[in-house]
Every structure is written in structure tokens, then in C-alpha cells.
Amino acid sequence: MRTEIITSLAQVDAAAWDALTGDNNPFIEHAFLSLMETSGSVGAEAGWEPHHVLVWEGDQLVGAAPAYLKDNSYGEYIFDWSWADAAHRLGIPYFPKLVIAAPFTPATGPRLLVHPNANKEDVWHTLLNRLKTLVGELGAWSFHILFCTDEEADFIEREGYIRRATYQFHWRNNQYTSFDDFLGALRSRNRKQIRKERKKACGAGLEIELLYGDEATDEDWEMMYKLYMSTAARKWGQPYLTHDFFRQARTSLGARPLLLFARRDGEVRAGTLSFAKGKHVYGRYWGCFEYCDGLHFELCYYRLIEYAIERGGLLVEAGAQGQHKIKRGYLPVVTHSGHHFEVEELGHALNHIMQREASFMRKDIEEAQKDGPFREDSIPPFPARAGICLDTHT
């Protein structure tokens, strides 16, 4: 096997890259990552400098990792500002660092991409070794593989790298036939709360429209950009996605995006941008021009659950954080990242911190489960410890 470093997705054939990406995650597809680059959402000026790793066997692409050199931690959602502070106290540089991720996207999916006909562990081993040497070549101090799969995290840990566990709230389809069927699995108080919220949102004179990305007009995408800015500029100060991302999305991303608009008297008052591929749905961005009680929950959570049930979807991920999601059917699930630090002293110190984090996280998940919305006889088969035994990290 030989490796190659490219600084743009334009340097690799889209079909060859997409043959590595699997069935359910749109954020590591060539179209999405390429749009990040061509729109200027990532790049040297944006603080995400591409250095993607390719693995070849003869003339066939058998592996890849979307990698970016960074001098900050914005847009990652695996929060490591305290690590940078710890490094500073130890007199150890923390930036730049190499991040293997789908930019600005806290959604679990493959990060060490492998062709289905290749030897998975051989390709993973090659990718990890090349990432480690690339850190040195770029003058970086670490690499960070964010929101990788359970299986990848297991392998990363076996290879001697540091594994970190965090958690999110996901909705799982337990063979529901309708939204009412899902509600029937909930405790009475939670079922009543959701019905009340939906009634408020849908009874406010609003019409809700769903559009796929390629059937939305340029005007629809321009409206989605304005909605994005209504939240992004306020929440982050500096929005991550550029205007060009929205201008190019209709022709670049096909039917992967899902645009939901809430209109009153024909005027858009709120909306969300989500994505779907295979059996998975991902809620990403929300924006509004006026407050309407319950509308955020309707567009960000309940409509995505309905969409998944109607189309046989298995999973809805509604973004990072959000303890309030539990009462609406989203249960805690462990997410993973893998880390390597050039300075062993820093790696040992941070590994100890991560072990303590896992212990606290176990308690958080146990508390969240006690507050779960499902009846005892209707809890979906939903592992809280997705691929990691937290009891070993106390």
C-alpha cells in the first residue's frame, strides 16, 4: 500500500472516494466535503487547511481520511479548550493540530474510510501510521479523530492511541408504524407534553413544508441562509458556513439536504436544515424570525421523527448537547474520538483527565436514563454504552 496527501478533494475522483463512505453518513461524501472547500467554509483562511490522506493499492483507492490542519478548536464539538490550557500550564504547545473530521458536524460516522473489498484493519493501520507521521511533517502537536464509529474507536485504542468518550442524545426507531405509535411507547406525562407542544406549534396559523435539496429553488436556499444567519451570527459570532455554501448546495448535494419551512400567510417565519442518507437522519441548523411556542421542538425533533418513521429510518441525530431532548424520545448514547499527542507527558496527563470524564459521564447517563420518557415495557433496544465499557474507566 502507498499513501498520498492531497490538499483538495478536487484532486481525487468523486466516485472512488464515495466507494469508501458507506450507506448512512452524508457528511463524509465527496460532494459535502468538496462543497466545504469550494464555498470557502474550510481552507487556510477559515482555519481548516485540508491535508487529506489517501491509501492506494495499485491504482485502486482503498482508504482515505478527511484531515485538516487547525490552529484553533472552533467548529469541532469535541471540546478541548481545557486541554489547550493544560498544555499551556505544562509549557507544551497545543496548536497547530491535525483534525480528522467532517467540519462543523457533530455526527458519528466513518473517519478512517475503507473500500469494502479491502482488508479493513490493514488500511486502518496504514492510515493511523500516516496520520502520525503527517503530524510531524506539518509541525503539528497532535491528531484528533472526531466522532468516529464504535468499531474505529476500538481499533484506535488497540493501536495504543487515546480514546475519549462523550455523549449525545439520539432517537431510535423501535419498529414504530406512525408517530402516534411512538407516542404510545411513552409515559403518559411525556406523551401529553409532546401532544401539547405539537398542538401549539401547528395551531399557530403556520403551514410547514418539506423540500429536498435539489427540488428547493435558489430563493429557498437563500431563505435558508438567512435563517442560518439568524442563529449563527447570534450564537457563534462568526458563522462557520459561508453564503456560497448555500448558493451551491442545490446543485452540489442533490437530495441529501432536507429543508423544512414554517410559513404564515406565505411568509417564512422559521426553518431547519437537516440531512438524510440511507436509514439515518441528521438535524443540523435551525433559524427563526419570530418566536412561536413549541415550533423549535416541532421542526427540530418531531418532524424528523415523523420523517424517519414514514420512510423506515432507524436513527435521528439532532446535534450536540441538549438534556431537554430526553423527554422528547432522544436517549443518551456514547460518542467517540481518538487522540495522539506528540509529547507523551501531555498525553498521559490528558488520558487521566479522560478517565475521570468517563466516570462522571457514566453517572450523567444513569441519571438521564432515570428521567427517560419511555414506559418500562417499551424502552427501545438502545445501548447507552455504544462500544465502550465505562466501568473500566473509573
mmCIF file of C-alpha atoms in Angstrom:
data_model
loop_
_atom_site.group_PDB
_atom_site.id
_atom_site.type_symbol
_atom_site.label_atom_id
_atom_site.label_comp_id
_atom_site.label_asym_id
_atom_site.label_seq_id
_atom_site.Cartn_x
_atom_site.Cartn_y
_atom_site.Cartn_z
ATOM 1 C CA MET A 1 0.000 0.000 0.000
ATOM 2 C CA ARG A 2 1.132 3.536 -0.704
ATOM 3 C CA THR A 3 -0.183 6.781 0.740
ATOM 4 C CA GLU A 4 -0.739 10.219 -0.746
ATOM 5 C CA ILE A 5 -1.568 13.596 0.776
ATOM 6 C CA ILE A 6 -3.901 15.889 -1.148
ATOM 7 C CA THR A 7 -4.858 19.459 -0.290
ATOM 8 C CA SER A 8 -8.209 19.464 -2.088
ATOM 9 C CA LEU A 9 -10.976 16.940 -2.747
ATOM 10 C CA ALA A 10 -10.762 18.059 -6.383
ATOM 11 C CA GLN A 11 -7.559 16.001 -6.590
ATOM 12 C CA VAL A 12 -9.384 12.673 -6.157
ATOM 13 C CA ASP A 13 -12.159 11.108 -8.216
ATOM 14 C CA ALA A 14 -15.543 11.544 -6.535
ATOM 15 C CA ALA A 15 -16.768 8.023 -7.311
ATOM 16 C CA ALA A 16 -13.543 6.477 -5.984
ATOM 17 C CA TRP A 17 -13.852 8.453 -2.728
ATOM 18 C CA ASP A 18 -17.557 7.711 -2.299
ATOM 19 C CA ALA A 19 -16.937 3.981 -2.722
ATOM 20 C CA LEU A 20 -15.345 4.190 0.756
ATOM 21 C CA THR A 21 -18.079 6.100 2.580
ATOM 22 C CA GLY A 22 -20.745 3.518 3.470
ATOM 23 C CA ASP A 23 -24.526 3.684 3.465
ATOM 24 C CA ASN A 24 -25.697 6.142 6.116
ATOM 25 C CA ASN A 25 -23.486 9.215 6.532
ATOM 26 C CA PRO A 26 -23.690 12.116 4.047
ATOM 27 C CA PHE A 27 -21.046 14.269 5.720
ATOM 28 C CA ILE A 28 -18.009 12.309 4.572
ATOM 29 C CA GLU A 29 -19.161 12.066 0.965
ATOM 30 C CA HIS A 30 -17.094 13.778 -1.699
ATOM 31 C CA ALA A 31 -19.890 16.234 -2.553
ATOM 32 C CA PHE A 32 -20.288 17.528 1.005
ATOM 33 C CA LEU A 33 -16.582 17.823 1.807
ATOM 34 C CA SER A 34 -15.854 19.317 -1.608
ATOM 35 C CA LEU A 35 -18.599 21.915 -1.118
ATOM 36 C CA MET A 36 -16.988 22.861 2.183
ATOM 37 C CA GLU A 37 -13.833 23.643 0.215
ATOM 38 C CA THR A 38 -15.268 25.334 -2.873
ATOM 39 C CA SER A 39 -17.554 27.540 -0.767
ATOM 40 C CA GLY A 40 -14.658 28.745 1.390
ATOM 41 C CA SER A 41 -16.216 27.294 4.543
ATOM 42 C CA VAL A 42 -12.954 25.406 5.035
ATOM 43 C CA GLY A 43 -9.500 26.344 3.825
ATOM 44 C CA ALA A 44 -6.422 28.074 5.167
ATOM 45 C CA GLU A 45 -8.254 31.372 5.693
ATOM 46 C CA ALA A 46 -11.098 29.598 7.509
ATOM 47 C CA GLY A 47 -8.687 27.823 9.854
ATOM 48 C CA TRP A 48 -9.352 24.370 8.366
ATOM 49 C CA GLU A 49 -6.473 23.631 5.982
ATOM 50 C CA PRO A 50 -7.091 20.357 4.075
ATOM 51 C CA HIS A 51 -4.436 17.633 4.172
ATOM 52 C CA HIS A 52 -6.464 14.565 3.266
ATOM 53 C CA VAL A 53 -4.801 11.156 3.422
ATOM 54 C CA LEU A 54 -5.305 8.603 0.638
ATOM 55 C CA VAL A 55 -4.285 4.940 0.639
ATOM 56 C CA TRP A 56 -3.734 3.172 -2.676
ATOM 57 C CA GLU A 57 -3.340 -0.485 -3.553
ATOM 58 C CA GLY A 58 -2.041 -0.420 -7.076
ATOM 59 C CA ASP A 59 -4.282 2.010 -8.924
ATOM 60 C CA GLN A 60 -7.300 1.473 -6.636
ATOM 61 C CA LEU A 61 -8.186 3.827 -3.817
ATOM 62 C CA VAL A 62 -8.711 1.600 -0.758
ATOM 63 C CA GLY A 63 -8.591 4.096 2.107
ATOM 64 C CA ALA A 64 -8.878 7.775 2.998
ATOM 65 C CA ALA A 65 -9.177 10.163 5.929
ATOM 66 C CA PRO A 66 -10.528 13.739 5.693
ATOM 67 C CA ALA A 67 -7.882 15.678 7.622
ATOM 68 C CA TYR A 68 -7.413 19.371 8.403
ATOM 69 C CA LEU A 69 -4.600 21.372 9.970
ATOM 70 C CA LYS A 70 -6.013 23.780 12.557
ATOM 71 C CA ASP A 71 -4.744 26.476 14.894
ATOM 72 C CA ASN A 72 -7.952 26.649 16.966
ATOM 73 C CA SER A 73 -10.762 24.382 18.220
ATOM 74 C CA TYR A 74 -13.798 26.107 16.715
ATOM 75 C CA GLY A 75 -16.430 24.016 14.963
ATOM 76 C CA GLU A 76 -15.319 20.638 16.328
ATOM 77 C CA TYR A 77 -17.802 19.841 19.144
ATOM 78 C CA ILE A 78 -15.315 17.594 20.927
ATOM 79 C CA PHE A 79 -14.384 20.318 23.356
ATOM 80 C CA ASP A 80 -10.687 20.523 24.177
ATOM 81 C CA TRP A 81 -10.131 24.114 25.302
ATOM 82 C CA SER A 82 -9.251 22.824 28.768
ATOM 83 C CA TRP A 83 -6.649 20.543 27.172
ATOM 84 C CA ALA A 84 -5.036 23.524 25.487
ATOM 85 C CA ASP A 85 -4.974 25.292 28.864
ATOM 86 C CA ALA A 86 -3.370 22.234 30.473
ATOM 87 C CA ALA A 87 -0.718 22.144 27.757
ATOM 88 C CA HIS A 88 -0.011 25.835 28.308
ATOM 89 C CA ARG A 89 0.447 25.244 32.046
ATOM 90 C CA LEU A 90 2.914 22.458 31.254
ATOM 91 C CA GLY A 91 4.796 24.710 28.834
ATOM 92 C CA ILE A 92 3.835 22.475 25.878
ATOM 93 C CA PRO A 93 2.457 23.859 22.591
ATOM 94 C CA TYR A 94 -1.029 22.651 21.682
ATOM 95 C CA PHE A 95 -1.554 24.223 18.259
ATOM 96 C CA PRO A 96 -1.418 23.559 15.385
ATOM 97 C CA LYS A 97 -3.183 20.215 15.452
ATOM 98 C CA LEU A 98 -4.451 17.778 12.824
ATOM 99 C CA VAL A 99 -8.194 17.072 12.955
ATOM 100 C CA ILE A 100 -9.840 14.150 11.170
ATOM 101 C CA ALA A 101 -13.490 15.095 10.944
ATOM 102 C CA ALA A 102 -16.489 16.245 8.985
ATOM 103 C CA PRO A 103 -16.123 20.009 9.538
ATOM 104 C CA PHE A 104 -18.678 21.675 11.834
ATOM 105 C CA THR A 105 -20.641 18.428 12.086
ATOM 106 C CA PRO A 106 -21.039 16.563 15.401
ATOM 107 C CA ALA A 107 -22.430 13.402 13.791
ATOM 108 C CA THR A 108 -20.941 9.947 14.258
ATOM 109 C CA GLY A 109 -19.674 8.276 11.094
ATOM 110 C CA PRO A 110 -16.635 6.682 9.464
ATOM 111 C CA ARG A 111 -13.449 8.724 9.678
ATOM 112 C CA LEU A 112 -10.931 6.091 8.577
ATOM 113 C CA LEU A 113 -12.569 5.281 5.262
ATOM 114 C CA VAL A 114 -12.035 1.835 3.729
ATOM 115 C CA HIS A 115 -13.120 0.228 0.471
ATOM 116 C CA PRO A 116 -15.485 -2.705 1.222
ATOM 117 C CA ASN A 117 -13.214 -5.135 -0.656
ATOM 118 C CA ALA A 118 -10.036 -4.096 1.184
ATOM 119 C CA ASN A 119 -8.622 -5.511 4.417
ATOM 120 C CA LYS A 120 -10.118 -3.056 6.894
ATOM 121 C CA GLU A 121 -7.566 -3.344 9.677
ATOM 122 C CA ASP A 122 -4.613 -3.175 7.276
ATOM 123 C CA VAL A 123 -5.978 0.060 5.806
ATOM 124 C CA TRP A 124 -6.767 1.488 9.249
ATOM 125 C CA HIS A 125 -3.247 0.680 10.432
ATOM 126 C CA THR A 126 -1.791 2.382 7.354
ATOM 127 C CA LEU A 127 -3.973 5.471 7.845
ATOM 128 C CA LEU A 128 -3.087 5.848 11.530
ATOM 129 C CA ASN A 129 0.626 5.488 10.835
ATOM 130 C CA ARG A 130 0.451 8.075 8.045
ATOM 131 C CA LEU A 131 -1.540 10.490 10.203
ATOM 132 C CA LYS A 132 1.097 10.184 12.908
ATOM 133 C CA THR A 133 3.953 10.978 10.508
ATOM 134 C CA LEU A 134 1.906 13.769 8.911
ATOM 135 C CA VAL A 135 1.629 15.467 12.299
ATOM 136 C CA GLY A 136 5.413 15.762 12.382
ATOM 137 C CA GLU A 137 5.699 16.867 8.756
ATOM 138 C CA LEU A 138 3.202 19.684 9.293
ATOM 139 C CA GLY A 139 4.766 20.855 12.539
ATOM 140 C CA ALA A 140 1.622 19.915 14.463
ATOM 141 C CA TRP A 141 1.480 18.588 18.020
ATOM 142 C CA SER A 142 -1.365 16.074 17.874
ATOM 143 C CA PHE A 143 -4.070 14.431 15.830
ATOM 144 C CA HIS A 144 -7.738 14.100 16.773
ATOM 145 C CA ILE A 145 -10.224 11.717 15.116
ATOM 146 C CA LEU A 146 -13.643 13.150 15.952
ATOM 147 C CA PHE A 147 -16.999 11.327 16.121
ATOM 148 C CA CYS A 148 -15.599 8.087 14.757
ATOM 149 C CA THR A 149 -17.566 4.841 14.791
ATOM 150 C CA ASP A 150 -17.534 2.412 17.716
ATOM 151 C CA GLU A 151 -15.502 -0.067 15.672
ATOM 152 C CA GLU A 152 -12.945 2.557 14.693
ATOM 153 C CA ALA A 153 -12.645 3.678 18.320
ATOM 154 C CA ASP A 154 -11.997 0.083 19.413
ATOM 155 C CA PHE A 155 -9.207 -0.245 16.852
ATOM 156 C CA ILE A 156 -7.690 3.154 17.654
ATOM 157 C CA GLU A 157 -7.471 2.172 21.312
ATOM 158 C CA ARG A 158 -5.950 -1.238 20.488
ATOM 159 C CA GLU A 159 -3.293 0.531 18.436
ATOM 160 C CA GLY A 160 -2.202 2.409 21.553
ATOM 161 C CA TYR A 161 -3.859 5.768 20.962
ATOM 162 C CA ILE A 162 -6.065 7.582 23.475
ATOM 163 C CA ARG A 163 -9.819 7.115 23.324
ATOM 164 C CA ARG A 164 -12.268 9.682 24.639
ATOM 165 C CA ALA A 165 -15.949 9.116 25.360
ATOM 166 C CA THR A 166 -18.582 11.845 25.235
ATOM 167 C CA TYR A 167 -22.320 11.538 24.679
ATOM 168 C CA GLN A 168 -25.247 12.863 22.710
ATOM 169 C CA PHE A 169 -28.993 12.201 22.523
ATOM 170 C CA HIS A 170 -30.325 10.141 19.608
ATOM 171 C CA TRP A 171 -33.752 8.823 18.648
ATOM 172 C CA ARG A 172 -34.033 5.190 17.623
ATOM 173 C CA ASN A 173 -36.912 3.694 15.651
ATOM 174 C CA ASN A 174 -38.298 0.708 17.552
ATOM 175 C CA GLN A 175 -40.377 -0.539 14.601
ATOM 176 C CA TYR A 176 -42.935 2.241 15.029
ATOM 177 C CA THR A 177 -45.663 2.377 12.404
ATOM 178 C CA SER A 178 -46.571 6.032 12.995
ATOM 179 C CA PHE A 179 -45.834 8.988 15.247
ATOM 180 C CA ASP A 180 -48.826 8.002 17.370
ATOM 181 C CA ASP A 181 -47.344 4.519 17.698
ATOM 182 C CA PHE A 182 -44.149 6.127 19.015
ATOM 183 C CA LEU A 183 -46.172 8.243 21.453
ATOM 184 C CA GLY A 184 -47.862 5.096 22.691
ATOM 185 C CA ALA A 185 -44.487 3.858 23.954
ATOM 186 C CA LEU A 186 -44.091 6.899 26.215
ATOM 187 C CA ARG A 187 -45.199 7.550 29.747
ATOM 188 C CA SER A 188 -48.459 9.428 29.993
ATOM 189 C CA ARG A 189 -46.968 12.759 31.110
ATOM 190 C CA ASN A 190 -44.404 12.778 28.299
ATOM 191 C CA ARG A 191 -46.997 11.793 25.718
ATOM 192 C CA LYS A 192 -49.270 14.634 26.863
ATOM 193 C CA GLN A 193 -46.387 17.118 26.827
ATOM 194 C CA ILE A 194 -45.442 16.292 23.237
ATOM 195 C CA ARG A 195 -49.034 16.469 22.035
ATOM 196 C CA LYS A 196 -49.424 19.834 23.750
ATOM 197 C CA GLU A 197 -46.235 21.180 22.140
ATOM 198 C CA ARG A 198 -47.272 19.971 18.695
ATOM 199 C CA LYS A 199 -50.727 21.476 19.069
ATOM 200 C CA LYS A 200 -49.240 24.848 19.976
ATOM 201 C CA ALA A 201 -46.826 24.803 17.048
ATOM 202 C CA CYS A 202 -49.294 23.556 14.451
ATOM 203 C CA GLY A 203 -52.165 25.665 15.754
ATOM 204 C CA ALA A 204 -50.384 28.978 15.345
ATOM 205 C CA GLY A 205 -51.561 29.560 11.795
ATOM 206 C CA LEU A 206 -48.405 28.028 10.368
ATOM 207 C CA GLU A 207 -48.012 25.794 7.334
ATOM 208 C CA ILE A 208 -44.981 23.505 7.351
ATOM 209 C CA GLU A 209 -43.322 22.475 4.092
ATOM 210 C CA LEU A 210 -40.610 19.869 3.459
ATOM 211 C CA LEU A 211 -38.321 20.212 0.447
ATOM 212 C CA TYR A 212 -35.419 18.072 -0.683
ATOM 213 C CA GLY A 213 -32.283 19.995 -1.523
ATOM 214 C CA ASP A 214 -32.485 19.514 -5.278
ATOM 215 C CA GLU A 215 -36.166 20.473 -5.509
ATOM 216 C CA ALA A 216 -35.711 23.655 -3.471
ATOM 217 C CA THR A 217 -35.279 26.801 -5.540
ATOM 218 C CA ASP A 218 -32.405 29.257 -5.338
ATOM 219 C CA GLU A 219 -34.802 31.503 -3.410
ATOM 220 C CA ASP A 220 -35.478 28.701 -0.918
ATOM 221 C CA TRP A 221 -31.757 28.221 -0.331
ATOM 222 C CA GLU A 222 -31.292 31.974 0.071
ATOM 223 C CA MET A 223 -34.026 31.932 2.709
ATOM 224 C CA MET A 224 -32.310 29.029 4.469
ATOM 225 C CA TYR A 225 -29.094 31.063 4.564
ATOM 226 C CA LYS A 226 -30.961 33.949 6.200
ATOM 227 C CA LEU A 227 -32.431 31.558 8.769
ATOM 228 C CA TYR A 228 -28.985 30.093 9.412
ATOM 229 C CA MET A 229 -27.572 33.571 9.930
ATOM 230 C CA SER A 230 -30.386 34.469 12.324
ATOM 231 C CA THR A 231 -28.984 31.849 14.698
ATOM 232 C CA ALA A 232 -25.329 31.515 13.693
ATOM 233 C CA ALA A 233 -24.406 35.186 13.914
ATOM 234 C CA ARG A 234 -26.022 35.429 17.333
ATOM 235 C CA LYS A 235 -24.781 32.100 18.732
ATOM 236 C CA TRP A 236 -21.212 31.936 17.429
ATOM 237 C CA GLY A 237 -20.479 35.495 16.350
ATOM 238 C CA GLN A 238 -18.673 34.192 13.278
ATOM 239 C CA PRO A 239 -20.826 31.790 11.219
ATOM 240 C CA TYR A 240 -18.999 28.666 10.063
ATOM 241 C CA LEU A 241 -20.768 28.159 6.733
ATOM 242 C CA THR A 242 -20.353 30.807 4.056
ATOM 243 C CA HIS A 243 -23.047 32.304 1.877
ATOM 244 C CA ASP A 244 -21.581 30.355 -1.052
ATOM 245 C CA PHE A 245 -22.243 27.071 0.748
ATOM 246 C CA PHE A 246 -25.979 27.770 0.495
ATOM 247 C CA ARG A 247 -25.708 29.166 -3.042
ATOM 248 C CA GLN A 248 -24.001 25.989 -4.270
ATOM 249 C CA ALA A 249 -25.837 23.396 -2.158
ATOM 250 C CA ARG A 250 -28.801 22.897 -4.508
ATOM 251 C CA THR A 251 -26.624 21.723 -7.384
ATOM 252 C CA SER A 252 -23.905 20.086 -5.267
ATOM 253 C CA LEU A 253 -25.702 17.994 -2.645
ATOM 254 C CA GLY A 254 -28.671 16.573 -4.527
ATOM 255 C CA ALA A 255 -31.471 15.202 -2.340
ATOM 256 C CA ARG A 256 -29.358 14.769 0.804
ATOM 257 C CA PRO A 257 -30.481 18.080 2.396
ATOM 258 C CA LEU A 258 -33.957 18.376 3.914
ATOM 259 C CA LEU A 259 -35.325 21.913 4.145
ATOM 260 C CA LEU A 260 -38.254 22.487 6.491
ATOM 261 C CA PHE A 261 -40.025 25.850 6.349
ATOM 262 C CA ALA A 262 -42.773 27.133 8.633
ATOM 263 C CA ARG A 263 -44.827 29.794 6.839
ATOM 264 C CA ARG A 264 -47.553 32.158 7.981
ATOM 265 C CA ASP A 265 -49.569 33.898 5.252
ATOM 266 C CA GLY A 266 -46.970 32.714 2.760
ATOM 267 C CA GLU A 267 -44.052 34.264 4.634
ATOM 268 C CA VAL A 268 -41.297 32.082 6.102
ATOM 269 C CA ARG A 269 -41.106 32.514 9.865
ATOM 270 C CA ALA A 270 -38.765 29.640 10.792
ATOM 271 C CA GLY A 271 -36.937 26.697 9.283
ATOM 272 C CA THR A 272 -34.416 23.910 9.678
ATOM 273 C CA LEU A 273 -31.745 22.354 7.503
ATOM 274 C CA SER A 274 -31.278 18.625 8.038
ATOM 275 C CA PHE A 275 -29.671 15.808 6.056
ATOM 276 C CA ALA A 276 -30.591 12.204 5.330
ATOM 277 C CA LYS A 277 -28.830 9.206 3.848
ATOM 278 C CA GLY A 278 -29.817 5.559 3.996
ATOM 279 C CA LYS A 279 -31.517 4.849 7.315
ATOM 280 C CA HIS A 280 -30.193 7.909 9.171
ATOM 281 C CA VAL A 281 -31.493 11.463 9.562
ATOM 282 C CA TYR A 282 -29.375 14.317 10.927
ATOM 283 C CA GLY A 283 -30.778 17.581 12.242
ATOM 284 C CA ARG A 284 -28.254 20.389 11.803
ATOM 285 C CA TYR A 285 -29.399 24.027 11.667
ATOM 286 C CA TRP A 286 -32.375 25.983 12.996
ATOM 287 C CA GLY A 287 -33.362 29.589 12.490
ATOM 288 C CA CYS A 288 -36.380 31.802 13.081
ATOM 289 C CA PHE A 289 -37.566 35.348 12.519
ATOM 290 C CA GLU A 290 -40.183 35.278 15.267
ATOM 291 C CA TYR A 291 -40.812 33.203 18.375
ATOM 292 C CA CYS A 292 -43.617 30.660 18.274
ATOM 293 C CA ASP A 293 -44.198 28.397 21.267
ATOM 294 C CA GLY A 294 -43.252 24.795 20.508
ATOM 295 C CA LEU A 295 -42.058 25.441 16.953
ATOM 296 C CA HIS A 296 -38.408 24.661 17.660
ATOM 297 C CA PHE A 297 -39.353 21.230 19.022
ATOM 298 C CA GLU A 298 -41.721 20.626 16.104
ATOM 299 C CA LEU A 299 -39.191 21.332 13.356
ATOM 300 C CA CYS A 300 -36.012 20.100 15.024
ATOM 301 C CA TYR A 301 -37.303 16.919 16.687
ATOM 302 C CA TYR A 302 -40.838 15.790 15.930
ATOM 303 C CA ARG A 303 -40.870 16.339 12.163
ATOM 304 C CA LEU A 304 -37.592 14.430 11.848
ATOM 305 C CA ILE A 305 -39.017 11.545 13.871
ATOM 306 C CA GLU A 306 -42.080 11.518 11.599
ATOM 307 C CA TYR A 307 -39.863 11.611 8.527
ATOM 308 C CA ALA A 308 -37.824 8.648 9.777
ATOM 309 C CA ILE A 309 -40.865 6.551 10.715
ATOM 310 C CA GLU A 310 -42.618 7.161 7.392
ATOM 311 C CA ARG A 311 -39.533 6.139 5.408
ATOM 312 C CA GLY A 312 -38.308 3.243 7.526
ATOM 313 C CA GLY A 313 -35.412 5.193 9.014
ATOM 314 C CA LEU A 314 -33.628 3.808 12.045
ATOM 315 C CA LEU A 315 -31.884 6.775 13.634
ATOM 316 C CA VAL A 316 -32.288 10.517 14.141
ATOM 317 C CA GLU A 317 -29.332 12.535 15.412
ATOM 318 C CA ALA A 318 -30.368 16.051 16.359
ATOM 319 C CA GLY A 319 -26.975 17.605 17.016
ATOM 320 C CA ALA A 320 -24.740 18.128 20.018
ATOM 321 C CA GLN A 321 -25.820 18.521 23.642
ATOM 322 C CA GLY A 322 -29.408 19.112 24.803
ATOM 323 C CA GLN A 323 -30.607 17.459 28.007
ATOM 324 C CA HIS A 324 -34.127 18.597 27.075
ATOM 325 C CA LYS A 325 -34.145 16.046 24.227
ATOM 326 C CA ILE A 326 -34.592 13.145 26.662
ATOM 327 C CA LYS A 327 -38.234 13.945 27.422
ATOM 328 C CA ARG A 328 -38.883 14.018 23.685
ATOM 329 C CA GLY A 329 -37.661 10.497 22.998
ATOM 330 C CA TYR A 330 -33.950 11.077 22.384
ATOM 331 C CA LEU A 331 -31.817 8.847 24.619
ATOM 332 C CA PRO A 332 -28.152 9.208 25.676
ATOM 333 C CA VAL A 333 -25.601 7.423 23.501
ATOM 334 C CA VAL A 334 -21.836 7.413 23.863
ATOM 335 C CA THR A 335 -19.829 9.015 21.061
ATOM 336 C CA HIS A 336 -16.123 8.531 20.495
ATOM 337 C CA SER A 337 -12.945 10.266 19.470
ATOM 338 C CA GLY A 338 -9.324 9.123 19.199
ATOM 339 C CA HIS A 339 -6.241 11.187 20.032
ATOM 340 C CA HIS A 340 -2.476 11.180 19.675
ATOM 341 C CA PHE A 341 -0.101 13.696 21.284
ATOM 342 C CA GLU A 342 3.485 14.145 20.200
ATOM 343 C CA VAL A 343 4.554 14.987 23.759
ATOM 344 C CA GLU A 344 3.970 11.873 25.878
ATOM 345 C CA GLU A 345 3.805 13.890 29.105
ATOM 346 C CA LEU A 346 0.763 15.752 27.804
ATOM 347 C CA GLY A 347 -0.848 12.564 26.509
ATOM 348 C CA HIS A 348 -0.512 10.843 29.892
ATOM 349 C CA ALA A 349 -1.963 13.851 31.728
ATOM 350 C CA LEU A 350 -4.922 14.172 29.372
ATOM 351 C CA ASN A 351 -5.590 10.431 29.376
ATOM 352 C CA HIS A 352 -6.001 10.629 33.146
ATOM 353 C CA ILE A 353 -8.467 13.503 32.690
ATOM 354 C CA MET A 354 -10.432 11.468 30.131
ATOM 355 C CA GLN A 355 -10.701 8.521 32.503
ATOM 356 C CA ARG A 356 -12.222 10.813 35.127
ATOM 357 C CA GLU A 357 -14.555 12.270 32.479
ATOM 358 C CA ALA A 358 -15.810 8.775 31.645
ATOM 359 C CA SER A 359 -16.619 8.133 35.293
ATOM 360 C CA PHE A 360 -18.642 11.350 35.549
ATOM 361 C CA MET A 361 -20.299 10.613 32.216
ATOM 362 C CA ARG A 362 -21.479 7.222 33.435
ATOM 363 C CA LYS A 363 -23.276 8.943 36.302
ATOM 364 C CA ASP A 364 -24.790 11.517 33.943
ATOM 365 C CA ILE A 365 -26.128 8.784 31.667
ATOM 366 C CA GLU A 366 -27.560 6.825 34.580
ATOM 367 C CA GLU A 367 -29.365 9.948 35.790
ATOM 368 C CA ALA A 368 -30.628 10.658 32.282
ATOM 369 C CA GLN A 369 -31.969 7.126 31.960
ATOM 370 C CA LYS A 370 -33.929 7.513 35.193
ATOM 371 C CA ASP A 371 -35.625 10.541 33.657
ATOM 372 C CA GLY A 372 -36.345 8.718 30.384
ATOM 373 C CA PRO A 373 -39.759 9.137 28.741
ATOM 374 C CA PHE A 374 -40.460 5.512 27.825
ATOM 375 C CA ARG A 375 -42.693 3.091 29.667
ATOM 376 C CA GLU A 376 -40.768 0.242 31.267
ATOM 377 C CA ASP A 377 -42.162 -2.269 28.766
ATOM 378 C CA SER A 378 -41.442 -0.055 25.741
ATOM 379 C CA ILE A 379 -37.838 1.102 26.112
ATOM 380 C CA PRO A 380 -36.174 0.655 22.704
ATOM 381 C CA PRO A 381 -33.065 -1.549 22.394
ATOM 382 C CA PHE A 382 -30.760 1.420 22.729
ATOM 383 C CA PRO A 383 -27.248 0.862 24.153
ATOM 384 C CA ALA A 384 -26.130 3.784 26.302
ATOM 385 C CA ARG A 385 -22.570 2.484 26.238
ATOM 386 C CA ALA A 386 -22.120 2.233 22.498
ATOM 387 C CA GLY A 387 -18.914 0.287 22.164
ATOM 388 C CA ILE A 388 -17.227 1.280 25.428
ATOM 389 C CA CYS A 389 -17.472 -0.141 28.939
ATOM 390 C CA LEU A 390 -17.371 2.908 31.156
ATOM 391 C CA ASP A 391 -16.854 0.764 34.242
ATOM 392 C CA THR A 392 -13.257 0.215 33.131
ATOM 393 C CA HIS A 393 -12.589 3.955 33.112
ATOM 394 C CA THR A 394 -13.101 4.801 36.788
#
